[in-house]
Amino acid sequence: MTITITAFERSPDGGKGLARDTRVRWALEETGRPYDVRFVSFKAMKEPAHLCVHPFGQIPTYEEGGLCLFETGAIVFHLAENHAGLLPREGDARARAITWMFAALSTIEPPILELQTAMFGEGDKPWTKERLPLVRDRIRQRLGQLSDRLGDSEWLDGAFSAGDLLMVSVLLRTRPSGILDEFPNLAAYVARGEARPAYQRAFAAQLAVNAA
Amino acid sequence: MTITITAFERSPDGGKGLARDTRVRWALEETGRPYDVRFVSFKAMKEPAHLCVHPFGQIPTYEEGGLCLFETGAIVFHLAENHAGLLPREGDARARAITWMFAALSTIEPPILELQTAMFGEGDKPWTKERLPLVRDRIRQRLGQLSDRLGDSEWLDGAFSAGDLLMVSVLLRTRPSGILDEFPNLAAYVARGEARPAYQRAFAAQLAVNAA
């Protein structure tokens, strides 16, 4: 059955790989699944046809036969569960890899999203200049803890997993602010993720759309 | 094998069920698993012994034999995957229920956490009074979309699932602000969750600790 995902017609980052479709493209490439992409404009994203597929009016979504999913984490998990390459088979190792999936999206990403909201959603507010350092410090706190846990390891828990895929993707969003480079082991971890052939294919595919 | 979770020695909410151990207790009760609780003080939570178990210095954690997990979403998923009652067996329905787990934690909860940070982490800042309405409106936007999707349904997708367990738990955190009651179908949905015998047992168990 054909897999169809949705992505931005024009990505807000101009194709630097920070939009969430890159995460799903990467998981598809790691598991060797071909896929089609349906592009959605910002306007169409908030219209009933897309809201049927994604109740929060975002991308990406995932369609395969009669199955229709939203939420990047759930899509990556669905791929990881049904194809080899993204989750260990042994039960305890699998549960720990899934833990890192949730950690990426529920613990590490929220303060990063808060910085984006502070910069773009409240950029014109009188408090923003004074408030931004506080928001950045909350990201640093989490990244410091993650850096301590990762140490010198190649990946978060044994072999590369869907947990690393999501964590690298989330951390990439801290590079423009310079915060990622304050943690050399995390910066090297992200670079290892980016060096994977599957990531390179995913990145190139979304860049090609945005550079066109 | 004995299951041991961690919880606050003293919950910041005084036992109103908003701390994350309630979510894990609820999942344990839904799946009929007995468990022990190890209580952790705010001080101990940031010390090396606990950081070994939870790299971000939080509760809850989950220990069973040699397995040690953190992240509420991952713990609830682990229970749902290994015991009946929290995930449909049929593949597509299961994937959709997992989607709601991620939606609760990755899409609905972040703006709710932002309000908590604004009130408690930045409560003394000169901008807070003017900024709070913006933060509340971002919660309203998400809850409006969720309300539209839920409509008159009893649960988010067919029978009660781990997706509903997490969504109800997350929405409970919007009740103190009054925002939950602005969406009558969501308030009724949360009340249905709270009426479940497993929730009542979980709530009573954590309240007993905090009322002692």
Tab-separated table of C-alpha atoms in Angstrom, chain A residues 20 102-119 131-146 167 170-171 173-174 177 179, chain B residues 20 56 58 71 105-106 109-111 113-114 117 122 131:
chain	number	residue	atom	x	y	z
A	20	ARG	CA	8.463	17.976	11.459
A	102	PHE	CA	8.738	10.413	24.836
A	103	ALA	CA	11.651	12.227	26.524
A	104	ALA	CA	12.504	13.987	23.246
A	105	LEU	CA	8.959	15.207	22.635
A	106	SER	CA	7.605	15.689	26.174
A	107	THR	CA	10.650	16.850	28.160
A	108	ILE	CA	13.262	18.302	25.790
A	109	GLU	CA	11.116	19.885	23.074
A	110	PRO	CA	8.618	21.963	25.163
A	111	PRO	CA	11.180	24.549	26.387
A	112	ILE	CA	12.552	24.744	22.820
A	113	LEU	CA	9.061	25.458	21.501
A	114	GLU	CA	8.681	28.072	24.210
A	115	LEU	CA	11.705	29.915	22.825
A	116	GLN	CA	10.180	29.860	19.345
A	117	THR	CA	6.917	31.244	20.728
A	118	ALA	CA	8.830	33.910	22.670
A	119	MET	CA	10.759	34.984	19.569
A	131	ARG	CA	12.545	37.533	29.107
A	132	LEU	CA	14.476	35.632	26.411
A	133	PRO	CA	17.495	34.844	28.646
A	134	LEU	CA	15.169	33.084	31.130
A	135	VAL	CA	13.652	30.970	28.375
A	136	ARG	CA	17.100	30.102	27.014
A	137	ASP	CA	18.241	29.097	30.510
A	138	ARG	CA	15.362	26.638	30.785
A	139	ILE	CA	16.580	24.967	27.583
A	140	ARG	CA	20.136	24.902	28.967
A	141	GLN	CA	18.940	23.177	32.134
A	142	ARG	CA	17.407	20.313	30.180
A	143	LEU	CA	20.280	20.054	27.723
A	144	GLY	CA	22.735	19.963	30.616
A	145	GLN	CA	20.911	16.983	32.117
A	146	LEU	CA	20.753	15.260	28.749
A	167	MET	CA	16.087	13.451	20.060
A	170	VAL	CA	14.504	18.064	18.486
A	171	LEU	CA	18.070	19.138	19.344
A	173	ARG	CA	16.126	23.163	16.694
A	174	THR	CA	18.567	24.493	19.319
A	177	SER	CA	20.267	29.908	18.972
A	179	ILE	CA	22.735	26.674	22.621
B	20	ARG	CA	2.329	12.745	37.177
B	56	PHE	CA	15.821	14.923	34.429
B	58	GLN	CA	11.596	14.133	38.199
B	71	GLU	CA	8.770	9.455	31.282
B	105	LEU	CA	1.790	14.996	25.875
B	106	SER	CA	3.301	16.723	22.815
B	109	GLU	CA	0.292	19.698	27.488
B	110	PRO	CA	3.096	22.093	26.371
B	111	PRO	CA	0.950	25.271	26.437
B	113	LEU	CA	3.035	23.763	31.187
B	114	GLU	CA	3.848	27.197	29.793
B	117	THR	CA	5.908	28.348	34.232
B	122	GLU	CA	7.874	34.103	36.330
B	131	ARG	CA	1.426	38.260	29.430
